Amino acid sequence: EIVLTQSPGTLSLSPGERATLSCRASQSVSSSSLAWYQQKPGQAPRLLIYGASTRATGIPDRFSGSGSGTDFTLIISRLEPEDFAVYYCQQYGSSYTFGQGTKLQIK
Amino acid sequence: EVPLVESGGGLIQPGGSLRLSCAASGLTVSSNYMTWVRQAPGKGLEWVSIIYSGGGAYYAGSVRGRFTISRDNSKNTLYLQMNSLTAEDTAVYYCARVGSTSFAFDIWGQGTMVTVSS
């Protein structure tokens, strides 16, 4: 099973700042089969990025994903108030696993 | 119109069984890969099961042999039959569609809560 480790566990930033979230896999993720989801309290997750770097439909361009192999990054270029949430990475190249999440909170 | 609506959750005693439903509208369950994901209270996401459009199904190790995913094409509904439930199965259960080009989980239901407790 591919284990995904996200860092940091919690990230405290202010609106307008840049957020950098990391996701490291225990083994190489095939075909960049890596997605990012956003989840707000009491809501279902929302797909942000798939294929490591492709934004899902309707996702603002301040969200960008990059990486390959075992190291992946989600960047939010300028934080909006609605971006404060929990973010999960997921690999779907070998079965399906999620990272433990990064909580992005207002500083 | 909400594409996926789960139901069937509730309070169940350890060792009991429960069947969750996921009614779809605006998308055809049988034409898509469909999946179940769960989230224990205050915890992260855990993939549970998937059913392919061809009918093949796969399960996470934690539920294999106890849970069964299925669908009713005439009702356009996805199911998760859960047997031999334990406290570790307590979670919100989400159904989701697997995107046909992304292969990520692109449409999610609102979730249904399952509590296993005596």
Tab-separated table of C-alpha atoms in Angstrom:
chain	number	residue	atom	x	y	z
A	1	GLU	CA	0.000	0.000	0.000
A	2	ILE	CA	1.256	3.461	-0.880
A	3	VAL	CA	1.364	5.666	2.208
A	4	LEU	CA	0.973	9.417	1.703
A	5	THR	CA	2.448	11.779	4.277
A	6	GLN	CA	1.303	15.403	4.217
A	7	SER	CA	3.151	18.302	5.757
A	8	PRO	CA	2.751	20.453	7.644
A	9	GLY	CA	-0.076	19.098	9.758
A	10	THR	CA	-1.327	22.619	10.377
A	11	LEU	CA	-0.482	25.783	8.465
A	12	SER	CA	-1.337	29.202	9.873
A	13	LEU	CA	-1.387	32.011	7.332
A	14	SER	CA	-3.191	35.272	6.619
A	15	PRO	CA	-5.441	36.114	3.665
A	16	GLY	CA	-3.370	37.248	0.713
A	17	GLU	CA	-0.407	35.073	1.642
A	18	ARG	CA	0.892	32.109	-0.332
A	19	ALA	CA	0.318	28.576	0.964
A	20	THR	CA	2.551	25.627	0.115
A	21	LEU	CA	1.312	22.151	1.052
A	22	SER	CA	3.401	19.012	0.610
A	23	CYS	CA	2.481	15.380	-0.030
A	24	ARG	CA	5.143	12.668	-0.023
A	25	ALA	CA	4.484	9.107	-1.138
A	26	SER	CA	6.163	5.982	0.252
A	27	GLN	CA	6.740	4.789	-3.309
A	28	SER	CA	6.435	6.285	-6.745
A	29	VAL	CA	2.905	7.255	-7.795
A	30	SER	CA	2.282	5.946	-11.284
A	31	SER	CA	1.359	8.286	-14.108
A	32	SER	CA	1.164	11.191	-11.677
A	33	SER	CA	-2.116	9.737	-10.393
A	34	LEU	CA	-2.255	12.246	-7.582
A	35	ALA	CA	-5.220	14.406	-6.615
A	36	TRP	CA	-5.873	17.158	-4.091
A	37	TYR	CA	-9.161	17.742	-2.291
A	38	GLN	CA	-10.460	20.550	-0.115
A	39	GLN	CA	-12.837	19.848	2.759
A	40	LYS	CA	-14.652	22.401	4.873
A	41	PRO	CA	-16.356	21.517	8.192
A	42	GLY	CA	-19.571	19.581	7.702
A	43	GLN	CA	-19.072	19.314	3.949
A	44	ALA	CA	-17.982	16.632	1.544
A	45	PRO	CA	-14.532	16.896	-0.011
A	46	ARG	CA	-14.190	18.821	-3.265
A	47	LEU	CA	-11.800	17.830	-6.016
A	48	LEU	CA	-9.277	20.583	-6.734
A	49	ILE	CA	-6.450	18.999	-8.727
A	50	TYR	CA	-5.987	15.696	-10.551
A	51	GLY	CA	-3.118	14.238	-12.519
A	52	ALA	CA	-0.868	16.121	-10.094
A	53	SER	CA	-1.323	19.439	-11.908
A	54	THR	CA	-4.675	19.705	-13.718
A	55	ARG	CA	-7.295	21.888	-12.102
A	56	ALA	CA	-10.763	20.384	-11.846
A	57	THR	CA	-13.734	22.157	-13.397
A	58	GLY	CA	-14.473	25.491	-11.775
A	59	ILE	CA	-11.352	25.624	-9.607
A	60	PRO	CA	-9.750	29.101	-9.511
A	61	ASP	CA	-6.292	29.492	-10.996
A	62	ARG	CA	-4.816	30.524	-7.657
A	63	PHE	CA	-4.718	26.765	-6.974
A	64	SER	CA	-1.863	24.930	-8.653
A	65	GLY	CA	-0.367	21.488	-8.289
A	66	SER	CA	3.006	20.111	-9.216
A	67	GLY	CA	5.306	17.176	-8.678
A	68	SER	CA	5.925	13.621	-9.801
A	69	GLY	CA	7.245	10.355	-8.472
A	70	THR	CA	7.065	10.632	-4.702
A	71	ASP	CA	6.921	14.386	-4.060
A	72	PHE	CA	3.921	16.568	-4.790
A	73	THR	CA	2.951	20.127	-3.904
A	74	LEU	CA	-0.247	22.155	-3.798
A	75	ILE	CA	0.194	25.913	-3.921
A	76	ILE	CA	-2.480	28.496	-3.228
A	77	SER	CA	-0.983	31.694	-4.570
A	78	ARG	CA	-3.049	34.300	-2.700
A	79	LEU	CA	-5.240	33.025	0.076
A	80	GLU	CA	-8.881	34.033	0.075
A	81	PRO	CA	-11.000	33.753	3.250
A	82	GLU	CA	-12.878	30.776	1.767
A	83	ASP	CA	-9.630	28.812	1.255
A	84	PHE	CA	-9.169	28.050	4.942
A	85	ALA	CA	-10.029	24.370	5.195
A	86	VAL	CA	-8.461	20.926	5.368
A	87	TYR	CA	-6.619	19.672	2.284
A	88	TYR	CA	-6.048	16.024	1.416
A	89	CYS	CA	-3.853	14.446	-1.216
A	90	GLN	CA	-4.860	11.110	-2.727
A	91	GLN	CA	-3.113	8.638	-4.977
A	92	TYR	CA	-5.173	6.543	-7.369
A	93	GLY	CA	-2.447	4.815	-9.326
A	94	SER	CA	-2.274	1.745	-7.098
A	95	SER	CA	-5.558	1.192	-5.320
A	96	TYR	CA	-6.557	4.350	-3.458
A	97	THR	CA	-5.040	6.049	-0.432
A	98	PHE	CA	-5.353	9.477	1.139
A	99	GLY	CA	-2.899	11.526	3.105
A	100	GLN	CA	-3.771	12.454	6.674
A	101	GLY	CA	-4.589	16.050	5.732
A	102	THR	CA	-3.209	19.541	6.241
A	103	LYS	CA	-5.344	22.014	8.136
A	104	LEU	CA	-4.993	25.523	6.722
A	105	GLN	CA	-6.094	27.986	9.372
A	106	ILE	CA	-6.256	31.752	9.664
A	107	LYS	CA	-3.327	33.301	11.499
B	1	GLU	CA	-30.397	19.048	-8.352
B	2	VAL	CA	-27.972	17.145	-6.117
B	3	PRO	CA	-26.194	14.477	-8.158
B	4	LEU	CA	-25.628	11.983	-5.322
B	5	VAL	CA	-27.717	11.529	-2.187
B	6	GLU	CA	-26.777	8.981	0.452
B	7	SER	CA	-29.176	7.438	2.948
B	8	GLY	CA	-29.439	4.480	5.290
B	9	GLY	CA	-27.082	5.530	8.043
B	10	GLY	CA	-27.950	5.341	11.705
B	11	LEU	CA	-27.136	3.752	15.030
B	12	ILE	CA	-26.406	0.032	14.902
B	13	GLN	CA	-25.139	-2.413	17.513
B	14	PRO	CA	-21.762	-4.137	17.139
B	15	GLY	CA	-22.090	-7.216	14.985
B	16	GLY	CA	-25.072	-5.806	13.156
B	17	SER	CA	-25.688	-5.069	9.492
B	18	LEU	CA	-26.671	-1.972	7.579
B	19	ARG	CA	-27.213	-1.133	3.931
B	20	LEU	CA	-26.341	2.318	2.637
B	21	SER	CA	-27.864	3.734	-0.527
B	22	CYS	CA	-26.616	6.411	-2.889
B	23	ALA	CA	-29.269	7.674	-5.282
B	24	ALA	CA	-27.930	9.360	-8.378
B	25	SER	CA	-29.516	11.983	-10.580
B	26	GLY	CA	-28.006	13.571	-13.648
B	27	LEU	CA	-25.495	10.779	-13.959
B	28	THR	CA	-25.849	7.067	-14.683
B	29	VAL	CA	-24.428	4.823	-11.986
B	30	SER	CA	-23.940	1.852	-14.292
B	31	SER	CA	-21.914	3.898	-16.793
B	32	ASN	CA	-19.472	5.192	-14.228
B	33	TYR	CA	-16.969	3.887	-11.748
B	34	MET	CA	-18.532	4.563	-8.358
B	35	THR	CA	-16.886	4.480	-4.980
B	36	TRP	CA	-17.451	4.721	-1.229
B	37	VAL	CA	-15.184	6.718	1.073
B	38	ARG	CA	-15.570	7.047	4.832
B	39	GLN	CA	-14.422	9.480	7.473
B	40	ALA	CA	-14.360	8.625	11.156
B	41	PRO	CA	-15.239	11.498	13.507
B	42	GLY	CA	-12.410	14.031	13.553
B	43	LYS	CA	-10.266	11.866	11.287
B	44	GLY	CA	-9.151	11.793	7.677
B	45	LEU	CA	-10.575	10.144	4.581
B	46	GLU	CA	-10.415	6.386	4.033
B	47	TRP	CA	-11.255	4.708	0.737
B	48	VAL	CA	-13.657	1.781	1.224
B	49	SER	CA	-14.750	0.244	-2.066
B	50	ILE	CA	-15.184	0.754	-5.791
B	51	ILE	CA	-17.398	-0.774	-8.456
B	52	TYR	CA	-16.430	-0.478	-12.095
B	53	SER	CA	-18.849	0.052	-14.926
B	54	GLY	CA	-18.195	-3.538	-16.003
B	55	GLY	CA	-19.266	-4.768	-12.581
B	56	GLY	CA	-15.929	-5.617	-11.026
B	57	ALA	CA	-15.531	-4.550	-7.406
B	58	TYR	CA	-12.634	-3.990	-5.041
B	59	TYR	CA	-12.383	-3.330	-1.332
B	60	ALA	CA	-10.041	-1.895	1.240
B	61	GLY	CA	-8.453	-4.540	3.408
B	62	SER	CA	-10.251	-3.230	6.487
B	63	VAL	CA	-13.674	-4.106	5.050
B	64	ARG	CA	-12.977	-6.976	2.655
B	65	GLY	CA	-15.200	-9.941	3.407
B	66	ARG	CA	-17.626	-7.819	5.441
B	67	PHE	CA	-18.806	-5.121	3.010
B	68	THR	CA	-20.339	-5.578	-0.438
B	69	ILE	CA	-20.760	-2.847	-3.035
B	70	SER	CA	-23.505	-3.196	-5.613
B	71	ARG	CA	-25.843	-1.182	-7.805
B	72	ASP	CA	-29.401	-1.301	-9.082
B	73	ASN	CA	-29.406	0.008	-12.625
B	74	SER	CA	-33.183	0.343	-12.740
B	75	LYS	CA	-33.094	2.621	-9.686
B	76	ASN	CA	-29.826	4.329	-10.669
B	77	THR	CA	-28.655	3.663	-7.140
B	78	LEU	CA	-25.398	2.496	-5.571
B	79	TYR	CA	-25.365	0.412	-2.395
B	80	LEU	CA	-22.981	-0.614	0.340
B	81	GLN	CA	-24.011	-3.655	2.375
B	82	MET	CA	-22.123	-3.637	5.660
B	83	ASN	CA	-22.029	-6.743	7.868
B	84	SER	CA	-20.283	-7.647	11.128
B	85	LEU	CA	-19.978	-3.990	12.045
B	86	THR	CA	-17.578	-2.854	14.755
B	87	ALA	CA	-16.951	0.450	16.484
B	88	GLU	CA	-14.093	1.049	14.022
B	89	ASP	CA	-16.686	1.309	11.237
B	90	THR	CA	-18.232	4.394	12.843
B	91	ALA	CA	-17.899	7.158	10.259
B	92	VAL	CA	-19.572	9.389	7.727
B	93	TYR	CA	-19.874	7.389	4.522
B	94	TYR	CA	-19.661	9.259	1.232
B	95	CYS	CA	-20.416	7.936	-2.216
B	96	ALA	CA	-18.564	9.505	-5.101
B	97	ARG	CA	-18.174	9.252	-8.838
B	98	VAL	CA	-14.811	8.484	-10.364
B	99	GLY	CA	-14.184	10.896	-13.203
B	100	SER	CA	-13.967	9.229	-16.593
B	101	THR	CA	-10.981	11.348	-17.666
B	102	SER	CA	-9.483	12.347	-14.329
B	103	PHE	CA	-9.909	9.020	-12.503
B	104	ALA	CA	-10.143	11.111	-9.341
B	105	PHE	CA	-13.313	11.387	-7.256
B	106	ASP	CA	-15.025	14.330	-8.902
B	107	ILE	CA	-18.623	14.260	-7.629
B	108	TRP	CA	-19.444	13.533	-3.982
B	109	GLY	CA	-22.617	13.045	-2.018
B	110	GLN	CA	-23.253	14.824	1.261
B	111	GLY	CA	-22.575	11.722	3.344
B	112	THR	CA	-24.528	9.576	5.774
B	113	MET	CA	-23.441	8.893	9.358
B	114	VAL	CA	-23.062	5.354	10.657
B	115	THR	CA	-22.589	4.882	14.391
B	116	VAL	CA	-21.752	1.438	15.724
B	117	SER	CA	-22.354	1.336	19.454
B	118	SER	CA	-24.144	-0.681	22.079
